[in-house]
CSV table of C-alpha atoms in Angstrom, one decimal:
chain,number,residue,atom,x,y,z
A,1,MET,CA,39.0,-40.2,28.0
A,2,ASN,CA,40.1,-43.6,26.9
A,3,SER,CA,37.9,-45.2,29.4
A,4,GLU,CA,34.9,-43.5,27.5
A,5,LYS,CA,35.7,-45.4,24.3
A,6,ARG,CA,33.0,-47.5,22.9
A,7,PRO,CA,33.6,-51.2,23.4
A,8,GLU,CA,33.4,-51.9,19.7
A,9,LEU,CA,36.2,-49.5,19.0
A,10,SER,CA,38.3,-50.8,21.9
A,11,ALA,CA,37.8,-54.4,20.8
A,12,ALA,CA,38.8,-53.5,17.3
A,13,GLN,CA,41.9,-51.8,18.3
A,14,SER,CA,43.0,-54.6,20.7
A,15,SER,CA,42.6,-57.2,18.1
A,16,ASP,CA,44.2,-55.2,15.3
A,17,THR,CA,47.6,-56.0,13.9
A,18,PRO,CA,49.9,-53.0,13.8
A,19,SER,CA,49.2,-52.7,10.1
A,20,GLN,CA,45.5,-52.5,10.7
A,21,SER,CA,45.5,-50.2,13.6
A,22,HIS,CA,44.2,-46.9,12.5
A,23,SER,CA,43.9,-43.8,14.7
A,24,VAL,CA,40.4,-42.5,14.5
A,25,THR,CA,40.6,-38.9,13.9
A,26,LEU,CA,38.2,-36.2,13.2
A,27,GLU,CA,39.3,-36.0,9.6
A,28,ALA,CA,38.7,-39.7,9.2
A,29,LEU,CA,35.2,-39.3,10.5
A,30,LEU,CA,34.6,-36.5,8.2
A,31,ARG,CA,35.9,-38.4,5.3
A,32,LEU,CA,33.2,-40.9,6.0
A,33,LYS,CA,30.7,-38.4,4.7
A,34,ARG,CA,32.3,-38.6,1.3
A,35,LEU,CA,31.1,-42.2,1.1
A,36,GLU,CA,27.6,-40.9,1.4
A,37,LYS,CA,26.6,-41.0,-2.3
A,38,PRO,CA,23.3,-41.6,-4.1
A,39,ALA,CA,22.7,-44.7,-6.2
A,40,PRO,CA,23.1,-44.5,-10.0
A,41,GLU,CA,19.4,-44.7,-10.5
A,42,PHE,CA,19.1,-41.5,-8.6
A,43,TRP,CA,20.7,-39.4,-11.4
A,44,THR,CA,18.1,-40.7,-14.0
A,45,GLN,CA,15.3,-39.2,-11.9
A,46,PHE,CA,17.4,-36.2,-11.3
A,47,GLU,CA,17.8,-35.5,-15.0
A,48,SER,CA,14.1,-35.9,-15.8
A,49,GLN,CA,13.2,-33.5,-12.9
A,50,LEU,CA,15.8,-31.0,-14.1
A,51,ARG,CA,14.4,-31.0,-17.6
A,52,ALA,CA,10.9,-30.4,-16.4
A,53,LYS,CA,12.2,-27.5,-14.2
A,54,GLN,CA,14.1,-26.0,-17.2
A,55,LEU,CA,11.0,-26.1,-19.3
A,56,ALA,CA,8.9,-24.5,-16.5
A,57,ALA,CA,11.5,-21.8,-16.1
A,58,ILE,CA,11.3,-21.0,-19.8
A,59,VAL,CA,7.6,-20.1,-19.5
A,60,GLU,CA,7.5,-16.7,-18.2
A,61,LYS,CA,5.3,-16.2,-15.2
A,62,ARG,CA,2.6,-13.7,-15.5
A,63,PRO,CA,2.1,-11.3,-12.6
A,64,ARG,CA,-1.2,-11.3,-10.9
A,65,TRP,CA,-2.2,-8.0,-12.2
A,66,ALA,CA,-1.6,-9.2,-15.8
A,67,SER,CA,-5.1,-10.7,-16.2
A,68,PHE,CA,-6.6,-7.4,-15.0
A,69,ALA,CA,-4.4,-5.5,-17.3
A,70,ARG,CA,-5.3,-7.8,-20.3
A,71,ASN,CA,-9.0,-7.3,-19.7
A,72,PHE,CA,-8.6,-3.6,-19.3
A,73,SER,CA,-6.5,-3.4,-22.4
A,74,LEU,CA,-9.6,-4.4,-24.5
A,75,LEU,CA,-11.2,-1.2,-23.3
A,76,ILE,CA,-8.2,1.0,-24.1
A,77,ARG,CA,-9.1,1.3,-27.7
A,78,TYR,CA,-12.5,2.6,-26.7
A,79,GLN,CA,-11.3,4.9,-24.1
A,80,VAL,CA,-12.1,8.1,-26.0
A,81,PRO,CA,-15.8,7.2,-26.8
A,82,ILE,CA,-16.3,5.8,-23.3
A,83,GLY,CA,-14.8,8.9,-21.8
A,84,ALA,CA,-17.0,11.1,-24.0
A,85,VAL,CA,-20.1,9.2,-23.0
A,86,ALA,CA,-19.2,9.4,-19.3
A,87,ALA,CA,-18.6,13.2,-19.6
A,88,ILE,CA,-22.0,13.6,-21.4
A,89,ALA,CA,-23.8,11.5,-18.8
A,90,VAL,CA,-22.4,13.5,-15.9
A,91,ALA,CA,-23.2,16.8,-17.6
A,92,TRP,CA,-26.8,15.7,-18.4
A,93,ALA,CA,-27.3,14.4,-14.8
A,94,GLY,CA,-26.1,17.7,-13.5
A,95,PHE,CA,-28.3,19.8,-15.8
A,96,HIS,CA,-31.2,17.6,-15.1
A,97,GLY,CA,-30.8,18.0,-11.4
A,98,TYR,CA,-30.4,21.8,-11.8
A,99,ARG,CA,-33.5,21.9,-13.9
A,100,ALA,CA,-35.5,19.9,-11.4
A,101,MET,CA,-34.4,22.4,-8.7
A,102,THR,CA,-35.6,25.5,-10.7
A,103,LEU,CA,-38.8,24.2,-12.4
A,104,GLY,CA,-42.2,23.3,-10.8
A,105,HIS,CA,-44.0,20.1,-10.8
A,106,ASP,CA,-45.4,20.5,-14.2
A,107,GLY,CA,-42.1,21.8,-15.6
A,108,SER,CA,-43.3,25.3,-16.0
A,109,ALA,CA,-40.9,28.1,-15.3
A,110,VAL,CA,-41.2,30.2,-12.1
A,111,ALA,CA,-43.0,33.5,-12.6
A,112,TYR,CA,-41.8,36.5,-10.6
A,113,ILE,CA,-44.2,39.1,-9.6
A,114,PRO,CA,-43.7,42.2,-7.5
A,115,LEU,CA,-43.7,42.0,-3.7
A,116,THR,CA,-46.2,44.8,-3.4
A,117,ALA,CA,-48.6,43.5,-5.9
A,118,PRO,CA,-52.2,43.3,-4.7
A,119,ALA,CA,-52.7,40.2,-2.8
A,120,GLU,CA,-54.4,37.4,-4.7
A,121,GLU,CA,-55.1,33.8,-4.1
A,122,GLY,CA,-51.7,32.1,-4.1
A,123,ALA,CA,-50.0,35.2,-4.9
A,124,VAL,CA,-46.6,36.4,-3.3
A,125,ALA,CA,-46.6,37.0,0.3
A,126,PRO,CA,-43.9,37.0,3.0
A,127,LEU,CA,-43.7,33.9,5.1
A,128,LYS,CA,-45.1,35.3,8.2
A,129,ASP,CA,-48.6,35.3,9.7
A,130,ALA,CA,-50.0,33.1,7.1
A,131,GLY,CA,-53.3,33.3,8.9
A,132,LEU,CA,-53.7,37.0,8.3
A,133,SER,CA,-56.1,38.3,5.8
A,134,GLU,CA,-55.0,39.6,2.4
A,135,SER,CA,-55.4,43.3,3.3
A,136,ASP,CA,-53.4,42.8,6.5
A,137,ARG,CA,-50.7,41.2,4.6
A,138,SER,CA,-50.5,44.1,2.2
A,139,ALA,CA,-50.5,46.6,5.0
A,140,ASP,CA,-47.7,44.7,6.6
A,141,VAL,CA,-45.6,44.9,3.5
A,142,ALA,CA,-46.3,48.6,3.1
A,143,ARG,CA,-45.3,49.2,6.8
A,144,GLU,CA,-42.2,47.2,6.3
A,145,VAL,CA,-41.2,49.2,3.3
A,146,SER,CA,-42.0,52.5,4.9
A,147,ARG,CA,-40.0,51.9,7.9
A,148,GLU,CA,-37.0,51.7,5.8
A,149,VAL,CA,-37.5,55.2,4.4
A,150,THR,CA,-36.5,58.0,6.7
A,151,GLY,CA,-37.2,61.7,6.5
A,152,GLY,CA,-40.9,61.9,6.7
A,153,GLY,CA,-42.9,59.1,5.3
A,154,GLN,CA,-42.0,58.8,1.8
A,155,GLN,CA,-44.0,55.8,0.8
A,156,VAL,CA,-43.4,53.2,-1.7
A,157,SER,CA,-45.7,53.4,-4.6
A,158,ALA,CA,-48.0,50.4,-4.8
A,159,ASN,CA,-47.2,50.5,-8.4
A,160,ALA,CA,-43.5,50.5,-8.1
A,161,GLN,CA,-41.6,48.7,-10.7
A,162,PRO,CA,-40.6,45.4,-9.5
A,163,THR,CA,-36.9,45.1,-9.1
A,164,ALA,CA,-34.7,42.3,-8.0
A,165,ALA,CA,-34.6,43.9,-4.5
A,166,ASN,CA,-38.3,43.6,-3.8
A,167,VAL,CA,-39.7,40.7,-5.6
A,168,LEU,CA,-40.0,37.1,-4.8
A,169,PRO,CA,-40.8,34.2,-7.0
A,170,ALA,CA,-44.4,33.4,-7.3
A,171,ALA,CA,-43.8,29.9,-5.9
A,172,TYR,CA,-42.7,31.5,-2.7
A,173,THR,CA,-46.1,31.3,-1.1
A,174,ALA,CA,-47.4,30.9,2.3
A,175,PRO,CA,-50.6,29.0,1.9
A,176,ARG,CA,-53.0,29.6,4.7
A,177,GLY,CA,-53.3,26.7,6.9
A,178,GLU,CA,-52.4,24.2,4.2
A,179,PHE,CA,-49.3,22.6,5.6
A,180,SER,CA,-49.6,19.9,3.1
A,181,GLN,CA,-48.7,22.3,0.3
A,182,GLY,CA,-45.4,23.2,1.8
A,183,ARG,CA,-43.4,26.4,1.5
A,184,TRP,CA,-42.0,26.0,-1.9
A,185,SER,CA,-44.3,24.5,-4.3
A,186,GLY,CA,-41.4,24.1,-6.8
A,187,TYR,CA,-40.1,21.2,-4.7
A,188,ASP,CA,-41.6,17.7,-4.2
A,189,LYS,CA,-42.4,16.8,-0.7
A,190,THR,CA,-40.4,14.2,0.9
A,191,PRO,CA,-42.2,11.1,2.0
A,192,SER,CA,-41.8,12.1,5.6
A,193,GLU,CA,-43.4,15.4,5.0
A,194,ARG,CA,-46.3,13.8,3.2
A,195,SER,CA,-46.8,11.3,6.0
A,196,ILE,CA,-46.7,14.0,8.6
A,197,ALA,CA,-49.2,16.2,6.6
A,198,ALA,CA,-51.5,13.2,6.2
A,199,ASN,CA,-51.4,12.3,9.9
A,200,LEU,CA,-51.9,16.0,10.9
A,201,ALA,CA,-54.9,16.2,8.6
A,202,ALA,CA,-56.3,13.1,10.0
A,203,ALA,CA,-55.9,14.2,13.5
A,204,GLN,CA,-57.5,17.6,12.8
A,205,ALA,CA,-60.4,15.9,11.2
A,206,ALA,CA,-60.8,13.4,13.9
A,207,GLU,CA,-60.4,15.7,16.8
A,208,PRO,CA,-60.6,19.3,15.8
A,209,GLY,CA,-60.8,20.6,19.3
A,210,PHE,CA,-57.9,18.6,20.6
A,211,ALA,CA,-55.9,19.5,17.5
A,212,GLN,CA,-56.6,23.2,18.1
A,213,ASN,CA,-55.6,23.1,21.7
A,214,PHE,CA,-52.6,20.9,21.2
A,215,LEU,CA,-51.4,22.3,18.0
A,216,GLY,CA,-52.7,25.8,18.4
A,217,LEU,CA,-54.4,27.6,15.6
A,218,SER,CA,-54.1,25.5,12.5
A,219,GLN,CA,-53.7,28.6,10.5
A,220,ASN,CA,-50.7,29.6,12.5
A,221,PHE,CA,-49.1,26.1,12.6
A,222,ASP,CA,-47.0,26.9,9.7
A,223,ALA,CA,-45.8,30.1,11.3
A,224,ARG,CA,-44.8,28.4,14.5
A,225,LEU,CA,-43.0,25.6,12.8
A,226,VAL,CA,-41.4,27.6,10.2
A,227,PRO,CA,-39.9,30.8,11.3
A,228,ASP,CA,-40.9,33.9,9.5
A,229,ARG,CA,-38.6,35.1,6.8
A,230,PRO,CA,-38.1,38.8,6.3
A,231,PRO,CA,-38.9,40.0,2.8
A,232,VAL,CA,-35.9,40.1,0.6
A,233,THR,CA,-34.8,43.7,-0.1
A,234,GLU,CA,-31.9,45.1,-1.8
A,235,PRO,CA,-29.3,46.6,0.5
A,236,LEU,CA,-29.3,49.8,-1.6
A,237,ALA,CA,-33.1,50.1,-1.2
A,238,ARG,CA,-32.6,50.2,2.6
A,239,MET,CA,-30.2,53.0,2.4
A,240,THR,CA,-31.5,56.6,2.7
A,241,PRO,CA,-30.4,58.9,0.0
A,242,PRO,CA,-27.7,61.4,1.0
A,243,SER,CA,-30.1,64.3,0.3
A,244,GLN,CA,-32.6,63.0,2.7
A,245,GLU,CA,-29.8,62.5,5.3
A,246,ARG,CA,-28.8,66.2,4.9
A,247,ARG,CA,-32.4,67.4,5.1
A,248,SER,CA,-33.0,65.3,8.2
A,249,ARG,CA,-29.9,66.6,9.7
A,250,LEU,CA,-30.7,70.2,9.1
A,251,MET,CA,-34.3,69.9,10.1
A,252,SER,CA,-33.5,68.0,13.3
A,253,ALA,CA,-31.1,70.9,14.3
A,254,VAL,CA,-33.8,73.5,13.5
A,255,LEU,CA,-37.0,72.0,14.6
A,256,PRO,CA,-36.3,71.5,18.3
A,257,VAL,CA,-35.3,75.2,18.6
A,258,ALA,CA,-38.3,76.2,16.6
A,259,ALA,CA,-40.5,74.4,19.1
A,260,VAL,CA,-39.1,76.5,21.9
A,261,ALA,CA,-38.7,79.8,20.2
A,262,THR,CA,-42.3,81.0,19.6
A,263,GLU,CA,-41.4,84.5,18.5
A,264,HIS,CA,-39.8,83.3,15.4
A,265,PRO,CA,-41.6,80.2,14.5
A,266,ILE,CA,-39.8,78.4,11.7
A,267,LEU,CA,-41.9,76.9,9.2
A,268,SER,CA,-41.5,73.2,9.5
A,269,SER,CA,-44.4,71.9,7.7
A,270,ASP,CA,-43.9,69.1,5.4
A,271,GLY,CA,-45.3,71.1,2.6
A,272,PHE,CA,-42.8,73.9,3.0
A,273,VAL,CA,-39.9,71.5,3.4
A,274,GLY,CA,-41.0,69.6,0.4
A,275,ARG,CA,-41.1,72.7,-1.7
A,276,LEU,CA,-37.5,73.5,-0.8
A,277,SER,CA,-35.0,71.7,-2.8
A,278,ASP,CA,-32.2,70.3,-0.7
A,279,ASP,CA,-29.6,72.1,-2.7
A,280,ARG,CA,-31.3,75.4,-2.3
A,281,LEU,CA,-31.9,74.8,1.3
A,282,TYR,CA,-28.3,73.8,1.9
A,283,ASN,CA,-26.8,76.5,-0.3
A,284,SER,CA,-28.9,79.2,1.3
A,285,ILE,CA,-27.6,78.6,4.7
A,286,SER,CA,-24.7,81.1,5.1
A,287,ARG,CA,-24.2,81.0,8.8
A,288,TYR,CA,-25.1,79.0,11.9
A,289,LYS,CA,-25.2,80.6,15.3
A,290,VAL,CA,-25.9,78.8,18.5
A,291,ALA,CA,-26.1,81.0,21.5
A,292,GLY,CA,-28.1,81.2,24.7
A,293,GLY,CA,-30.2,78.2,23.8
A,294,GLU,CA,-31.0,79.7,20.4
A,295,LEU,CA,-29.9,78.6,17.1
A,296,SER,CA,-30.0,81.1,14.3
A,297,ILE,CA,-29.5,80.3,10.8
A,298,LYS,CA,-28.9,83.0,8.3
A,299,PHE,CA,-30.0,82.4,4.8
B,1,MET,CA,44.3,-3.0,-12.7
B,2,LEU,CA,42.8,-4.6,-9.6
B,3,GLU,CA,41.1,-7.2,-11.7
B,4,ALA,CA,44.3,-8.0,-13.4
B,5,ILE,CA,46.1,-8.4,-10.0
B,6,LYS,CA,43.2,-10.7,-8.9
B,7,VAL,CA,43.5,-12.9,-11.9
B,8,PHE,CA,47.3,-13.1,-11.6
B,9,GLY,CA,46.9,-13.9,-8.0
B,10,LYS,CA,44.5,-16.7,-8.7
B,11,ALA,CA,46.8,-18.1,-11.2
B,12,LEU,CA,49.6,-18.3,-8.7
B,13,VAL,CA,47.4,-19.9,-6.1
B,14,ALA,CA,45.4,-22.3,-8.3
B,15,SER,CA,46.9,-25.5,-9.3
B,16,PRO,CA,47.5,-26.3,-13.0
B,17,GLU,CA,44.8,-28.8,-12.9
B,18,ARG,CA,42.4,-26.2,-11.8
B,19,LEU,CA,43.5,-23.7,-14.4
B,20,ARG,CA,43.0,-26.4,-17.2
B,21,GLU,CA,39.6,-27.1,-15.9
B,22,ALA,CA,38.7,-23.4,-15.8
B,23,ASP,CA,39.7,-23.0,-19.4
B,24,GLN,CA,37.6,-25.9,-20.6
B,25,ASP,CA,34.7,-24.7,-18.7
B,26,TRP,CA,35.1,-21.2,-20.2
B,27,ASN,CA,35.0,-22.6,-23.7
B,28,ILE,CA,31.8,-24.4,-23.0
B,29,VAL,CA,30.3,-21.3,-21.5
B,30,ARG,CA,31.2,-19.3,-24.6
B,31,ARG,CA,29.3,-21.9,-26.7
B,32,VAL,CA,26.3,-21.8,-24.5
B,33,GLN,CA,26.3,-17.9,-24.8
B,34,GLY,CA,26.7,-18.3,-28.5
B,35,GLY,CA,23.4,-20.2,-28.7
B,36,ASP,CA,24.5,-23.9,-28.2
B,37,VAL,CA,22.1,-24.6,-25.4
B,38,ALA,CA,22.9,-28.2,-25.5
B,39,ALA,CA,26.4,-27.5,-24.4
B,40,PHE,CA,25.2,-26.6,-21.0
B,41,ASP,CA,24.4,-30.3,-20.4
B,42,GLU,CA,28.1,-30.9,-20.4
B,43,LEU,CA,28.5,-28.6,-17.5
B,44,ILE,CA,25.7,-30.3,-15.6
B,45,LEU,CA,27.1,-33.7,-16.1
B,46,LYS,CA,30.6,-32.5,-15.0
B,47,TYR,CA,29.5,-30.8,-11.8
B,48,ARG,CA,26.2,-32.3,-10.6
B,49,SER,CA,27.8,-34.8,-8.3
B,50,ARG,CA,30.0,-32.3,-6.6
B,51,VAL,CA,27.3,-29.7,-6.2
B,52,TYR,CA,24.9,-32.3,-4.9
B,53,GLY,CA,27.5,-33.6,-2.4
B,54,VAL,CA,28.1,-30.1,-1.0
B,55,ILE,CA,24.5,-29.4,-0.6
B,56,TYR,CA,23.7,-32.8,0.9
B,57,ASN,CA,26.4,-32.4,3.5
B,58,MET,CA,25.1,-29.0,4.4
B,59,THR,CA,21.5,-30.1,4.7
B,60,SER,CA,21.8,-33.9,5.5
B,61,ASN,CA,18.6,-34.5,3.5
B,62,ARG,CA,18.5,-36.2,0.2
B,63,GLU,CA,15.3,-34.7,-1.2
B,64,ASP,CA,16.2,-31.2,-0.3
B,65,ALA,CA,19.7,-31.6,-1.8
B,66,ALA,CA,18.2,-32.9,-5.1
B,67,ASP,CA,15.8,-29.9,-5.4
B,68,LEU,CA,18.4,-27.4,-4.4
B,69,THR,CA,20.9,-28.8,-6.9
B,70,GLN,CA,18.4,-28.6,-9.7
B,71,ASP,CA,17.5,-25.0,-8.7
B,72,ALA,CA,21.2,-24.1,-8.7
B,73,PHE,CA,21.7,-25.3,-12.3
B,74,ILE,CA,18.5,-23.6,-13.5
B,75,LYS,CA,19.7,-20.3,-12.0
B,76,ALA,CA,23.0,-20.8,-13.6
B,77,PHE,CA,21.4,-21.4,-17.0
B,78,GLN,CA,19.2,-18.4,-16.7
B,79,SER,CA,22.2,-16.2,-15.7
B,80,ILE,CA,24.8,-17.8,-18.1
B,81,HIS,CA,24.6,-14.7,-20.4
B,82,ARG,CA,25.9,-12.5,-17.5
B,83,PHE,CA,28.9,-14.7,-16.7
B,84,GLN,CA,32.0,-12.8,-17.8
B,85,GLY,CA,34.7,-15.3,-16.8
B,86,GLN,CA,36.1,-13.3,-14.0
B,87,SER,CA,36.0,-16.4,-11.9
B,88,SER,CA,36.0,-20.0,-12.8
B,89,PHE,CA,32.7,-21.6,-13.7
B,90,PHE,CA,33.3,-24.0,-10.9
B,91,THR,CA,33.5,-21.2,-8.3
B,92,TRP,CA,30.6,-19.6,-9.8
B,93,ILE,CA,28.2,-22.6,-9.8
B,94,TYR,CA,29.4,-23.3,-6.2
B,95,ARG,CA,28.5,-19.9,-5.1
B,96,ILE,CA,25.0,-20.1,-6.6
B,97,ALA,CA,24.5,-23.5,-5.0
B,98,ILE,CA,25.7,-22.5,-1.5
B,99,ASN,CA,23.7,-19.2,-1.5
B,100,GLY,CA,20.6,-21.0,-2.4
B,101,THR,CA,21.2,-23.6,0.3
B,102,LEU,CA,21.9,-20.9,3.0
B,103,THR,CA,18.6,-19.3,2.0
B,104,HIS,CA,16.8,-22.6,2.2
B,105,LEU,CA,18.3,-23.4,5.6
B,106,ARG,CA,17.4,-19.9,6.9
B,107,LYS,CA,13.7,-20.4,5.8
B,108,ASN,CA,13.5,-23.9,7.2
B,109,ARG,CA,15.3,-23.4,10.4
B,110,THR,CA,12.7,-25.1,12.5
B,111,ARG,CA,12.3,-28.1,10.2
B,112,SER,CA,15.2,-30.3,10.1
B,113,PHE,CA,15.2,-34.1,9.7
B,114,PHE,CA,17.7,-36.4,8.3
B,115,SER,CA,17.3,-38.3,5.1
B,116,LEU,CA,20.7,-39.9,4.7
B,117,GLU,CA,22.3,-41.5,1.8
B,118,ARG,CA,23.7,-45.0,2.2
B,119,ILE,CA,27.5,-45.2,2.7
B,120,GLN,CA,29.0,-46.8,-0.3
B,121,GLU,CA,31.0,-49.7,1.1
B,122,ASP,CA,32.2,-51.1,-2.2
B,123,GLU,CA,35.0,-48.7,-2.8
B,124,PRO,CA,38.4,-49.7,-1.5
B,125,VAL,CA,38.9,-46.6,0.5
B,126,SER,CA,35.7,-47.1,2.3
B,127,LYS,CA,36.5,-50.6,3.4
B,128,GLU,CA,39.6,-49.5,5.2
B,129,LEU,CA,38.0,-46.6,6.8
B,130,ILE,CA,34.9,-48.5,7.9
B,131,ALA,CA,37.1,-51.2,9.3
B,132,ALA,CA,39.0,-48.7,11.3
B,133,LEU,CA,35.9,-47.0,12.6
B,134,THR,CA,33.7,-49.9,13.4
B,135,ASP,CA,33.7,-53.3,14.8
B,136,LYS,CA,35.0,-56.1,12.6
B,137,SER,CA,32.0,-58.2,13.2
B,138,VAL,CA,29.8,-58.3,10.2
B,139,ASN,CA,26.6,-58.5,12.1
B,140,SER,CA,27.0,-55.4,13.9
B,141,ARG,CA,28.9,-53.5,11.3
B,142,GLU,CA,25.9,-52.1,9.5
B,143,SER,CA,24.3,-50.8,12.6
B,144,SER,CA,27.6,-49.3,13.7
B,145,ILE,CA,28.0,-47.6,10.5
B,146,ARG,CA,24.5,-46.3,10.7
B,147,GLU,CA,24.9,-45.1,14.2
B,148,LEU,CA,28.2,-43.5,13.3
B,149,GLN,CA,26.7,-41.8,10.3
B,150,GLU,CA,23.8,-40.3,12.4
B,151,LYS,CA,26.1,-39.0,15.0
B,152,LEU,CA,28.3,-37.4,12.5
B,153,ASN,CA,25.4,-35.7,10.8
B,154,GLU,CA,24.0,-34.6,14.1
B,155,ALA,CA,27.3,-33.0,15.0
B,156,MET,CA,27.5,-31.3,11.6
B,157,GLN,CA,24.0,-29.9,12.0
B,158,LYS,CA,24.9,-28.4,15.3
B,159,LEU,CA,27.4,-26.1,13.7
B,160,SER,CA,26.3,-22.8,12.2
B,161,THR,CA,25.7,-22.6,8.5
B,162,ASN,CA,28.9,-20.8,7.9
B,163,HIS,CA,31.1,-23.2,9.9
B,164,ARG,CA,29.3,-26.2,8.3
B,165,THR,CA,30.0,-24.8,4.8
B,166,VAL,CA,33.7,-24.4,5.6
B,167,VAL,CA,34.0,-27.8,7.0
B,168,THR,CA,32.1,-29.3,4.1
B,169,LEU,CA,34.2,-27.5,1.4
B,170,PHE,CA,37.5,-28.2,3.0
B,171,GLU,CA,37.3,-31.6,4.7
B,172,ILE,CA,34.8,-33.3,2.4
B,173,ASP,CA,35.0,-31.6,-0.9
B,174,GLY,CA,38.8,-30.9,-0.7
B,175,LEU,CA,38.8,-27.3,-1.8
B,176,SER,CA,41.7,-25.1,-0.8
B,177,HIS,CA,41.4,-22.1,1.6
B,178,GLN,CA,41.7,-19.7,-1.4
B,179,GLU,CA,39.0,-21.4,-3.3
B,180,ILE,CA,36.7,-21.5,-0.3
B,181,ALA,CA,37.3,-17.8,0.3
B,182,GLU,CA,36.3,-17.1,-3.4
B,183,VAL,CA,33.1,-19.3,-3.1
B,184,MET,CA,32.1,-17.7,0.2
B,185,ASN,CA,33.2,-14.2,-0.8
B,186,CYS,CA,35.3,-13.8,2.4
B,187,SER,CA,39.0,-13.6,3.3
B,188,VAL,CA,41.3,-16.5,3.7
B,189,GLY,CA,41.8,-15.7,7.4
B,190,THR,CA,38.1,-15.8,8.0
B,191,VAL,CA,38.1,-19.3,6.3
B,192,ARG,CA,40.9,-20.5,8.6
B,193,SER,CA,39.3,-19.2,11.7
B,194,ARG,CA,35.9,-20.8,10.9
B,195,LEU,CA,37.6,-24.0,10.1
B,196,HIS,CA,39.5,-24.1,13.4
B,197,TYR,CA,36.5,-23.3,15.4
B,198,ALA,CA,34.3,-25.8,13.7
B,199,LYS,CA,36.9,-28.6,14.2
B,200,GLN,CA,36.9,-27.8,17.9
B,201,LEU,CA,33.2,-28.1,18.1
B,202,LEU,CA,33.1,-31.4,16.2
B,203,GLN,CA,36.0,-32.7,18.3
B,204,ALA,CA,34.0,-32.2,21.4
B,205,GLU,CA,30.9,-33.8,19.9
B,206,LEU,CA,32.6,-36.9,18.4
B,207,GLN,CA,35.1,-37.5,21.1
B,208,PRO,CA,33.6,-40.9,22.0
B,209,TYR,CA,34.3,-42.1,18.5
B,210,MET,CA,37.8,-40.9,18.3
B,211,SER,CA,41.0,-42.3,19.6
B,212,ARG,CA,44.1,-40.4,20.8
């Protein structure tokens, strides 16, 4: 290790007197670091910088959200009126939207008329076969209603009181061949609908034959594009009364036998049945008997 | 009870000079806590050189040491109302300074360059030491001193922060093992083991400059 000494150190040690020879130790080397000190001028600058930092530390730093909170605090005092205005605006917008949905173009209220009223121009009609005539439309309605009644053709009176079950709004029209008018006149057409209608009208005017072959009957175009909607009826109106059910049950049991048994024909005319009240008919039946292909009822 | 034992133990370990110094510092702190802000300047003047020296030897950078020393005193000033006197003000300010320096060294681990102070050769102690360490020739003395200083700082920087702190406080600043344990918040045994390991590393690094 001594051979690795630096020449300077070796020379210094060789020429030293015993009093000047010092062993270089680690502690001595580390003590050298004590001599690393700043100049006196350094402390003047140190004090000025320290004062500046002390003053900066006194000033409280605002968080980033403080500016937002400060601006928002100006609105806090007006929070009640602002909230009230916002609530009123939302309520008005909702009411206005609902009103636009329920009113027509001109703001007039929707008129409801019975479903079975005589067909008139622009009157109520189910959304099917818009190309049919007015009389056909009425007959369809009548047939529709009659099919729902069992037990012998009780027909709905044409002058039946309109109820919620069998009426539709007057705006629920099916204009004949007028696609541009749309299904629900209470709504405004969308721009796309208007453009399509205009293009269709132009095509029909330019090439009526082509339009008829390509698009089919113009009167039925609505029907093809728009599926028919069944007339709205109340569920209760579709149900048969219990008395009718009992009558039909009894008659169905009796009538086939009466058709076979010619000796004792049972009067099954509608008139006779109609004159009998269902209670009387049911109460008068005291005994059933079915034997040998015969049904006997004792009244 | 435990706190009383600690205080009694410190009194046994601490020298009378240290105890006298602690009492003086506590009186000044009470004045500052009472509202005499200007009294804090007395503490700054008293401890700024020592605190700067410790931080400089840990960082080997003058500018960083100045900034960290100022930050340590500002933190102490802001927290002076929480100082209860359980330890001496000297230990307390040292702890603040060293913790701040360790945080700084952790953040700037990749950036490390020397900015060394000049070795004061005017003092009598330094003349003998420099003469022992360097060539007697005047022409090459300055370069020898500079080279030695750089090698010494390089060796110190190769130590970990904890080992460097222990070496700085014990060998350079002259604190006792107990005082170092209080400042670093560890046991005396830990201080001794770190000091021994650090000296071994420095011995290996600075072997060419030492004699047997």
